[in-house]
Amino acid sequence: MIGVRSDVCMDLGNGLANGQGKHPLFSFGVISDVQYADIPDGHSFLGVPRYYRHSILVLQRAVKNWNDHKNLNFVINFGDIVDGKCPKDQSLNAVKKVVSEFENFHGPVYHMIGNHCLYNLPRDKLLPLLKIPNHGDGCTHAYYDFSPTPGYRFVVLDGYDISAIGWPHDHPNRLEALKILSEKNPNSDKNSPEGLKGVDRRFVMFNGAVGNKQMEWLDNVLKDATNMKQKVIICCHVPLDPGATSKTTLLWNYDQVMDLIHLYDCVKVCLSGHNHQGGYSVDSRGVHHRVLDAALECTPGTNAFGYIDVYDNMLSLVGTDQMKSTEFSFDF
């Protein structure tokens, strides 16, 4: 069975999340795209208002809510904690300030990197601040996995593994990214999708790709999860399904990543950020994709955060304001 319920009315302080009153196996908080900066409010390229100073207040309210809940096991931040417009002489302190707000949560916090994180700090400085476990040469990759209970595994992907941002100028991953952009995007401004059609609009500089080593790692992790009879939740800043997001905010090689994921029945849900308006889809193989709405674009006094209750055969996202509540049902 595959199903979704949106706009579910639930008390954010209630540990019984679904209509049947079952206790969840575990629960965790979620937020995405805080993009804090100590600058006046502004707009996106499309004219959408952005509230750079207010976003940290959204995070503060989220942390208070998560702590008041008392039954959340951990929190996942889906990337972009500081905005690219943050003055570069303030980047380090801004990142530290937002990280310190997350650390007020009474439990573990798992981070992933987004493009705005990398506009502010290079990987070698950013990853230690976010306490991201590393793999690969030089310990600068940001993909990892963890299991909060024996029956579930979370896989956090590095969507900027192949990227024109965040790497040293002569790094092979940056050079590979520039080659992809030169072949796929004819515009002089590689952040512009002008003239690109359909899913080809994803080939812009603010997206990236999962590299070969990470793909091999992912294959091994999913194989191991299958052998251990674990259900898997994939987390990536950049969305993985065109049905859930704008075509300009897709992972460059989302199709290859999903082809690999679809080889395994263990993956039930993919969660992401990046596309600030959020989104939801179920792909051709029954995997749920939920793009989380951005904290940055909350009008003052409103919020976009939530928590997810996890059961044997469903996940229930309990959202606030702009982040709509959603239930994902799947087979065992």
C-alpha positions as a LaTeX table, in Angstrom:
\begin{tabular}{lrrr}
\hline
Residue & $x$ (\AA) & $y$ (\AA) & $z$ (\AA) \\
\hline
Met1 & 0.00 & 0.00 & 0.00 \\
Ile2 & 1.22 & 3.51 & $-0.89$ \\
Gly3 & $-0.55$ & 6.53 & 0.44 \\
Val4 & $-0.26$ & 10.13 & 1.52 \\
Arg5 & $-2.25$ & 12.38 & 3.82 \\
Ser6 & $-1.54$ & 16.10 & 3.73 \\
Asp7 & $-2.58$ & 18.89 & 6.09 \\
Val8 & $-3.07$ & 16.44 & 8.93 \\
Cys9 & $-4.11$ & 18.33 & 12.06 \\
Met10 & $-1.96$ & 17.16 & 14.95 \\
Asp11 & $-0.77$ & 18.61 & 18.22 \\
Leu12 & 2.96 & 19.32 & 17.97 \\
Gly13 & 3.39 & 18.28 & 21.57 \\
Asn14 & 1.62 & 14.96 & 21.10 \\
Gly15 & 3.77 & 11.84 & 20.96 \\
Leu16 & 0.89 & 9.85 & 19.42 \\
Ala17 & 1.12 & 10.90 & 15.81 \\
Asn18 & $-1.20$ & 8.77 & 13.74 \\
Gly19 & $-4.91$ & 8.25 & 13.77 \\
Gln20 & $-4.58$ & 4.74 & 15.18 \\
Gly21 & $-2.82$ & 6.04 & 18.29 \\
Lys22 & 0.20 & 3.77 & 17.87 \\
His23 & 3.45 & 4.73 & 19.51 \\
Pro24 & 6.22 & 5.48 & 16.97 \\
Leu25 & 9.42 & 3.43 & 16.93 \\
Phe26 & 11.29 & 6.75 & 17.11 \\
Ser27 & 10.86 & 10.38 & 16.12 \\
Phe28 & 13.16 & 13.10 & 14.80 \\
Gly29 & 13.02 & 16.84 & 14.07 \\
Val30 & 13.47 & 18.34 & 10.59 \\
Ile31 & 14.28 & 21.78 & 9.19 \\
Ser32 & 15.84 & 23.00 & 5.96 \\
Asp33 & 17.31 & 26.09 & 4.32 \\
Val34 & 17.63 & 28.41 & 7.31 \\
Gln35 & 20.05 & 30.56 & 5.25 \\
Tyr36 & 20.62 & 33.05 & 8.05 \\
Ala37 & 22.52 & 36.27 & 7.41 \\
Asp38 & 22.72 & 39.49 & 9.41 \\
Ile39 & 21.54 & 41.59 & 6.47 \\
Pro40 & 18.26 & 43.31 & 5.52 \\
Asp41 & 15.46 & 41.27 & 3.97 \\
Gly42 & 15.70 & 40.64 & 0.25 \\
His43 & 14.35 & 38.53 & $-2.61$ \\
Ser44 & 15.25 & 35.44 & $-4.60$ \\
Phe45 & 16.05 & 35.66 & $-8.32$ \\
Leu46 & 12.34 & 35.01 & $-8.90$ \\
Gly47 & 11.28 & 37.83 & $-6.58$ \\
Val48 & 10.22 & 35.68 & $-3.61$ \\
Pro49 & 10.78 & 37.55 & $-0.31$ \\
Arg50 & 13.59 & 36.26 & 1.90 \\
Tyr51 & 13.84 & 37.05 & 5.61 \\
Tyr52 & 17.53 & 36.62 & 6.46 \\
Arg53 & 17.43 & 37.74 & 10.10 \\
His54 & 14.05 & 36.19 & 10.88 \\
Ser55 & 15.16 & 32.71 & 9.79 \\
Ile56 & 17.28 & 32.19 & 12.91 \\
Leu57 & 14.18 & 32.97 & 14.98 \\
Val58 & 12.39 & 30.17 & 13.11 \\
Leu59 & 15.26 & 27.87 & 14.09 \\
Gln60 & 15.09 & 29.01 & 17.72 \\
Arg61 & 11.36 & 28.27 & 17.82 \\
Ala62 & 12.00 & 24.90 & 16.19 \\
Val63 & 14.58 & 23.91 & 18.81 \\
Lys64 & 12.24 & 24.97 & 21.62 \\
Asn65 & 9.43 & 22.95 & 20.08 \\
Trp66 & 11.63 & 19.89 & 19.62 \\
Asn67 & 12.84 & 20.08 & 23.23 \\
Asp68 & 9.31 & 20.60 & 24.53 \\
His69 & 8.20 & 17.49 & 22.64 \\
Lys70 & 10.56 & 15.45 & 24.88 \\
Asn71 & 10.35 & 12.32 & 22.70 \\
Leu72 & 12.51 & 13.30 & 19.72 \\
Asn73 & 15.60 & 11.11 & 19.35 \\
Phe74 & 17.58 & 13.44 & 17.06 \\
Val75 & 17.28 & 16.29 & 14.54 \\
Ile76 & 18.26 & 16.40 & 10.87 \\
Asn77 & 19.16 & 19.73 & 9.24 \\
Phe78 & 18.82 & 19.50 & 5.46 \\
Gly79 & 21.47 & 22.07 & 4.60 \\
Asp80 & 22.01 & 25.73 & 3.71 \\
Ile81 & 22.35 & 27.11 & 7.22 \\
Val82 & 23.88 & 30.45 & 6.13 \\
Asp83 & 22.96 & 32.41 & 2.99 \\
Gly84 & 25.36 & 33.11 & 0.16 \\
Lys85 & 24.71 & 36.84 & 0.57 \\
Cys86 & 26.25 & 36.77 & 4.04 \\
Pro87 & 29.29 & 39.11 & 3.98 \\
Lys88 & 32.32 & 36.84 & 3.65 \\
Asp89 & 34.09 & 38.39 & 6.64 \\
Gln90 & 31.08 & 37.26 & 8.69 \\
Ser91 & 30.76 & 33.74 & 7.24 \\
Leu92 & 32.66 & 31.85 & 9.91 \\
Asn93 & 30.90 & 33.53 & 12.81 \\
Ala94 & 27.51 & 33.20 & 11.11 \\
Val95 & 27.98 & 29.45 & 10.64 \\
Lys96 & 29.12 & 29.10 & 14.27 \\
Lys97 & 26.10 & 31.11 & 15.43 \\
Val98 & 23.60 & 28.89 & 13.62 \\
Val99 & 25.40 & 25.70 & 14.70 \\
Ser100 & 25.23 & 26.90 & 18.31 \\
Glu101 & 21.46 & 27.30 & 17.98 \\
Phe102 & 21.18 & 23.69 & 16.78 \\
Glu103 & 23.33 & 22.60 & 19.72 \\
Asn104 & 20.62 & 23.86 & 22.09 \\
Phe105 & 18.63 & 20.79 & 21.07 \\
His106 & 18.79 & 18.12 & 23.77 \\
Gly107 & 20.11 & 15.35 & 21.54 \\
Pro108 & 22.17 & 14.58 & 18.42 \\
Val109 & 21.93 & 16.85 & 15.36 \\
Tyr110 & 22.85 & 15.52 & 11.92 \\
His111 & 23.82 & 18.05 & 9.25 \\
Met112 & 24.31 & 17.91 & 5.50 \\
Ile113 & 25.88 & 20.52 & 3.25 \\
Gly114 & 24.07 & 22.72 & 0.74 \\
Asn115 & 25.26 & 25.14 & $-1.91$ \\
His116 & 24.87 & 28.19 & 0.36 \\
Cys117 & 27.04 & 26.52 & 3.00 \\
Leu118 & 29.77 & 26.18 & 0.38 \\
Tyr119 & 29.41 & 29.78 & $-0.82$ \\
Asn120 & 30.50 & 30.78 & 2.68 \\
Leu121 & 33.20 & 28.29 & 3.66 \\
Pro122 & 35.29 & 25.66 & 1.87 \\
Arg123 & 34.71 & 22.02 & 2.78 \\
Asp124 & 37.79 & 21.65 & 4.95 \\
Lys125 & 36.53 & 24.42 & 7.26 \\
Leu126 & 32.81 & 23.67 & 7.03 \\
Leu127 & 32.69 & 19.92 & 7.71 \\
Pro128 & 34.37 & 20.02 & 11.16 \\
Leu129 & 32.01 & 22.80 & 12.28 \\
Leu130 & 29.04 & 20.64 & 11.28 \\
Lys131 & 30.63 & 17.54 & 12.84 \\
Ile132 & 29.99 & 15.59 & 9.64 \\
Pro133 & 31.58 & 12.10 & 9.59 \\
Asn134 & 33.84 & 11.82 & 6.54 \\
His135 & 34.77 & 9.24 & 3.93 \\
Gly136 & 37.23 & 9.29 & 1.06 \\
Asp137 & 40.54 & 10.90 & 0.27 \\
Gly138 & 41.42 & 13.84 & 2.47 \\
Cys139 & 38.29 & 13.38 & 4.62 \\
Thr140 & 36.40 & 16.09 & 2.72 \\
His141 & 33.36 & 14.10 & 1.58 \\
Ala142 & 30.10 & 14.68 & 3.42 \\
Tyr143 & 28.19 & 11.41 & 2.98 \\
Tyr144 & 27.52 & 9.01 & 5.84 \\
Asp145 & 24.90 & 6.70 & 7.33 \\
Phe146 & 23.53 & 5.88 & 10.78 \\
Ser147 & 20.95 & 3.55 & 12.34 \\
Pro148 & 18.85 & 4.93 & 15.22 \\
Thr149 & 17.13 & 1.55 & 15.62 \\
Pro150 & 17.95 & $-1.94$ & 14.27 \\
Gly151 & 15.14 & $-1.77$ & 11.69 \\
Tyr152 & 15.97 & 1.60 & 10.07 \\
Arg153 & 18.99 & 3.18 & 8.44 \\
Phe154 & 19.47 & 6.79 & 7.36 \\
Val155 & 21.74 & 7.48 & 4.39 \\
Val156 & 22.94 & 11.08 & 4.04 \\
Leu157 & 24.19 & 11.87 & 0.54 \\
Asp158 & 26.67 & 14.56 & $-0.47$ \\
Gly159 & 24.90 & 16.31 & $-3.36$ \\
Tyr160 & 27.91 & 18.55 & $-3.98$ \\
Asp161 & 30.45 & 15.74 & $-4.27$ \\
Ile162 & 30.91 & 16.79 & $-7.92$ \\
Ser163 & 30.53 & 20.55 & $-7.76$ \\
Ala164 & 32.01 & 23.80 & $-8.99$ \\
Ile165 & 31.79 & 25.20 & $-5.44$ \\
Gly166 & 33.48 & 24.21 & $-2.19$ \\
Trp167 & 36.51 & 22.42 & $-3.66$ \\
Pro168 & 40.00 & 23.88 & $-4.30$ \\
His169 & 40.29 & 25.32 & $-7.82$ \\
Asp170 & 42.41 & 22.45 & $-9.12$ \\
His171 & 40.47 & 19.64 & $-7.40$ \\
Pro172 & 39.37 & 16.84 & $-9.80$ \\
Asn173 & 35.78 & 17.03 & $-8.52$ \\
Arg174 & 35.58 & 20.73 & $-9.37$ \\
Leu175 & 37.15 & 20.19 & $-12.78$ \\
Glu176 & 34.67 & 17.39 & $-13.52$ \\
Ala177 & 31.81 & 19.69 & $-12.52$ \\
Leu178 & 33.05 & 22.49 & $-14.77$ \\
Lys179 & 33.28 & 20.01 & $-17.66$ \\
Ile180 & 29.67 & 18.91 & $-17.09$ \\
Leu181 & 28.48 & 22.53 & $-16.99$ \\
Ser182 & 30.41 & 23.45 & $-20.14$ \\
Glu183 & 28.84 & 20.52 & $-22.00$ \\
Lys184 & 25.30 & 20.91 & $-20.69$ \\
Asn185 & 24.83 & 24.65 & $-20.14$ \\
Pro186 & 25.72 & 27.08 & $-22.99$ \\
Asn187 & 25.10 & 30.21 & $-20.89$ \\
Ser188 & 28.03 & 32.37 & $-19.79$ \\
Asp189 & 26.36 & 32.55 & $-16.37$ \\
Lys190 & 26.34 & 28.91 & $-15.30$ \\
Asn191 & 23.74 & 29.67 & $-12.61$ \\
Ser192 & 21.27 & 30.54 & $-15.38$ \\
Pro193 & 19.02 & 27.83 & $-16.89$ \\
Glu194 & 17.98 & 30.13 & $-19.75$ \\
Gly195 & 17.31 & 28.15 & $-22.93$ \\
Leu196 & 17.49 & 24.78 & $-21.20$ \\
Lys197 & 14.39 & 22.59 & $-21.47$ \\
Gly198 & 12.71 & 20.20 & $-19.04$ \\
Val199 & 15.00 & 18.32 & $-16.66$ \\
Asp200 & 18.05 & 19.71 & $-18.50$ \\
Arg201 & 17.37 & 22.90 & $-16.52$ \\
Arg202 & 19.10 & 21.15 & $-13.59$ \\
Phe203 & 22.52 & 21.77 & $-15.13$ \\
Val204 & 23.26 & 24.97 & $-13.23$ \\
Met205 & 26.09 & 25.75 & $-10.85$ \\
Phe206 & 23.96 & 25.78 & $-7.70$ \\
Asn207 & 23.31 & 22.04 & $-8.13$ \\
Gly208 & 25.83 & 19.19 & $-8.13$ \\
Ala209 & 26.23 & 15.44 & $-8.50$ \\
Val210 & 27.06 & 12.27 & $-6.59$ \\
Gly211 & 30.49 & 10.99 & $-7.66$ \\
Asn212 & 31.56 & 7.45 & $-8.56$ \\
Lys213 & 33.14 & 6.64 & $-5.18$ \\
Gln214 & 30.01 & 7.79 & $-3.39$ \\
Met215 & 27.87 & 5.70 & $-5.76$ \\
Glu216 & 29.95 & 2.61 & $-4.89$ \\
Trp217 & 29.60 & 3.42 & $-1.20$ \\
Leu218 & 25.82 & 3.87 & $-1.58$ \\
Asp219 & 25.53 & 0.52 & $-3.36$ \\
Asn220 & 27.39 & $-1.22$ & $-0.52$ \\
Val221 & 25.30 & 0.53 & 2.16 \\
Leu222 & 22.02 & $-0.47$ & 0.47 \\
Lys223 & 23.27 & $-4.02$ & 0.04 \\
Asp224 & 24.14 & $-4.16$ & 3.73 \\
Ala225 & 20.78 & $-2.67$ & 4.74 \\
Thr226 & 19.00 & $-5.27$ & 2.61 \\
Asn227 & 20.92 & $-8.10$ & 4.26 \\
Met228 & 20.06 & $-6.65$ & 7.69 \\
Lys229 & 16.38 & $-6.28$ & 6.70 \\
Gln230 & 16.50 & $-2.54$ & 7.37 \\
Lys231 & 14.26 & 0.11 & 5.83 \\
Val232 & 16.23 & 3.06 & 4.45 \\
Ile233 & 15.52 & 6.79 & 4.46 \\
Ile234 & 17.68 & 8.74 & 1.98 \\
Cys235 & 18.56 & 12.35 & 2.90 \\
Cys236 & 20.11 & 14.79 & 0.42 \\
His237 & 20.04 & 18.57 & 0.22 \\
Val238 & 19.33 & 18.38 & $-3.52$ \\
Pro239 & 16.07 & 16.64 & $-4.57$ \\
Leu240 & 16.13 & 13.32 & $-6.41$ \\
Asp241 & 12.78 & 13.23 & $-8.23$ \\
Pro242 & 11.49 & 15.73 & $-10.82$ \\
Gly243 & 7.92 & 15.13 & $-9.65$ \\
Ala244 & 8.68 & 16.68 & $-6.26$ \\
Thr245 & 10.62 & 19.78 & $-7.23$ \\
Ser246 & 11.40 & 22.45 & $-9.78$ \\
Lys247 & 13.48 & 21.17 & $-12.71$ \\
Thr248 & 16.16 & 23.73 & $-11.79$ \\
Thr249 & 16.73 & 22.20 & $-8.33$ \\
Leu250 & 17.45 & 18.57 & $-9.24$ \\
Leu251 & 20.64 & 16.63 & $-8.61$ \\
Trp252 & 22.61 & 16.52 & $-11.88$ \\
Asn253 & 22.71 & 12.71 & $-11.87$ \\
Tyr254 & 19.44 & 12.13 & $-10.03$ \\
Asp255 & 18.51 & 9.53 & $-12.66$ \\
Gln256 & 21.64 & 7.43 & $-12.03$ \\
Val257 & 21.24 & 7.69 & $-8.27$ \\
Met258 & 17.58 & 6.64 & $-8.44$ \\
Asp259 & 18.37 & 3.80 & $-10.84$ \\
Leu260 & 20.75 & 2.45 & $-8.18$ \\
Ile261 & 18.26 & 3.04 & $-5.36$ \\
His262 & 15.53 & 1.25 & $-7.33$ \\
Leu263 & 17.66 & $-1.90$ & $-7.43$ \\
Tyr264 & 16.84 & $-2.28$ & $-3.74$ \\
Asp265 & 13.43 & $-2.57$ & $-2.10$ \\
Cys266 & 14.76 & $-1.27$ & 1.22 \\
Val267 & 14.54 & 2.44 & 0.34 \\
Lys268 & 11.13 & 3.81 & 1.34 \\
Val269 & 11.49 & 7.60 & 1.51 \\
Cys270 & 13.82 & 10.30 & 0.14 \\
Leu271 & 13.91 & 13.62 & 2.03 \\
Ser272 & 15.54 & 16.82 & 0.77 \\
Gly273 & 15.56 & 20.62 & 0.84 \\
His274 & 16.96 & 23.15 & $-1.69$ \\
Asn275 & 13.64 & 23.88 & $-3.45$ \\
His276 & 12.21 & 26.42 & $-1.02$ \\
Gln277 & 8.54 & 25.89 & $-1.89$ \\
Gly278 & 8.72 & 22.21 & $-0.92$ \\
Gly279 & 7.10 & 19.34 & $-2.79$ \\
Tyr280 & 5.93 & 15.75 & $-2.72$ \\
Ser281 & 5.79 & 12.82 & $-5.14$ \\
Val282 & 5.75 & 9.05 & $-5.29$ \\
Asp283 & 8.01 & 7.73 & $-8.05$ \\
Ser284 & 7.39 & 4.81 & $-10.42$ \\
Arg285 & 8.78 & 2.32 & $-7.92$ \\
Gly286 & 6.72 & 3.56 & $-4.97$ \\
Val287 & 9.47 & 5.55 & $-3.23$ \\
His288 & 8.14 & 8.69 & $-1.51$ \\
His289 & 9.96 & 11.98 & $-2.12$ \\
Arg290 & 9.35 & 14.94 & 0.23 \\
Val291 & 11.11 & 18.25 & $-0.33$ \\
Leu292 & 11.01 & 20.30 & 2.88 \\
Asp293 & 9.90 & 23.93 & 2.80 \\
Ala294 & 12.50 & 26.60 & 3.61 \\
Ala295 & 12.76 & 28.38 & 6.96 \\
Leu296 & 14.24 & 31.37 & 5.09 \\
Glu297 & 11.01 & 32.31 & 3.33 \\
Cys298 & 8.75 & 32.33 & 6.40 \\
Thr299 & 7.11 & 35.72 & 6.86 \\
Pro300 & 7.87 & 37.14 & 10.33 \\
Gly301 & 6.02 & 35.20 & 13.02 \\
Thr302 & 5.46 & 32.09 & 10.84 \\
Asn303 & 7.45 & 28.85 & 10.74 \\
Ala304 & 8.63 & 25.97 & 8.58 \\
Phe305 & 9.87 & 23.03 & 10.63 \\
Gly306 & 8.47 & 19.81 & 11.99 \\
Tyr307 & 9.15 & 16.34 & 13.24 \\
Ile308 & 8.69 & 12.87 & 11.79 \\
Asp309 & 7.24 & 9.90 & 13.66 \\
Val310 & 8.53 & 6.59 & 12.30 \\
Tyr311 & 6.54 & 3.35 & 12.34 \\
Asp312 & 7.03 & $-0.09$ & 10.78 \\
Asn313 & 5.06 & 0.75 & 7.65 \\
Met314 & 4.75 & 4.54 & 7.57 \\
Leu315 & 6.33 & 7.89 & 8.36 \\
Ser316 & 4.26 & 10.81 & 9.62 \\
Leu317 & 5.62 & 14.34 & 9.11 \\
Val318 & 4.01 & 16.72 & 11.60 \\
Gly319 & 4.67 & 20.18 & 10.19 \\
Thr320 & 4.11 & 23.77 & 11.23 \\
Asp321 & 2.69 & 26.61 & 9.10 \\
Gln322 & 4.45 & 26.47 & 5.71 \\
Met323 & 5.67 & 22.91 & 6.20 \\
Lys324 & 2.52 & 20.87 & 5.61 \\
Ser325 & 1.97 & 17.64 & 7.52 \\
Thr326 & 2.28 & 14.53 & 5.36 \\
Glu327 & 1.97 & 10.79 & 5.92 \\
Phe328 & 3.90 & 8.24 & 3.85 \\
Ser329 & 2.66 & 4.64 & 3.86 \\
Phe330 & 4.64 & 1.75 & 2.39 \\
Asp331 & 4.92 & $-2.03$ & 2.39 \\
Phe332 & 6.99 & $-3.78$ & 5.04 \\
\hline
\end{tabular}
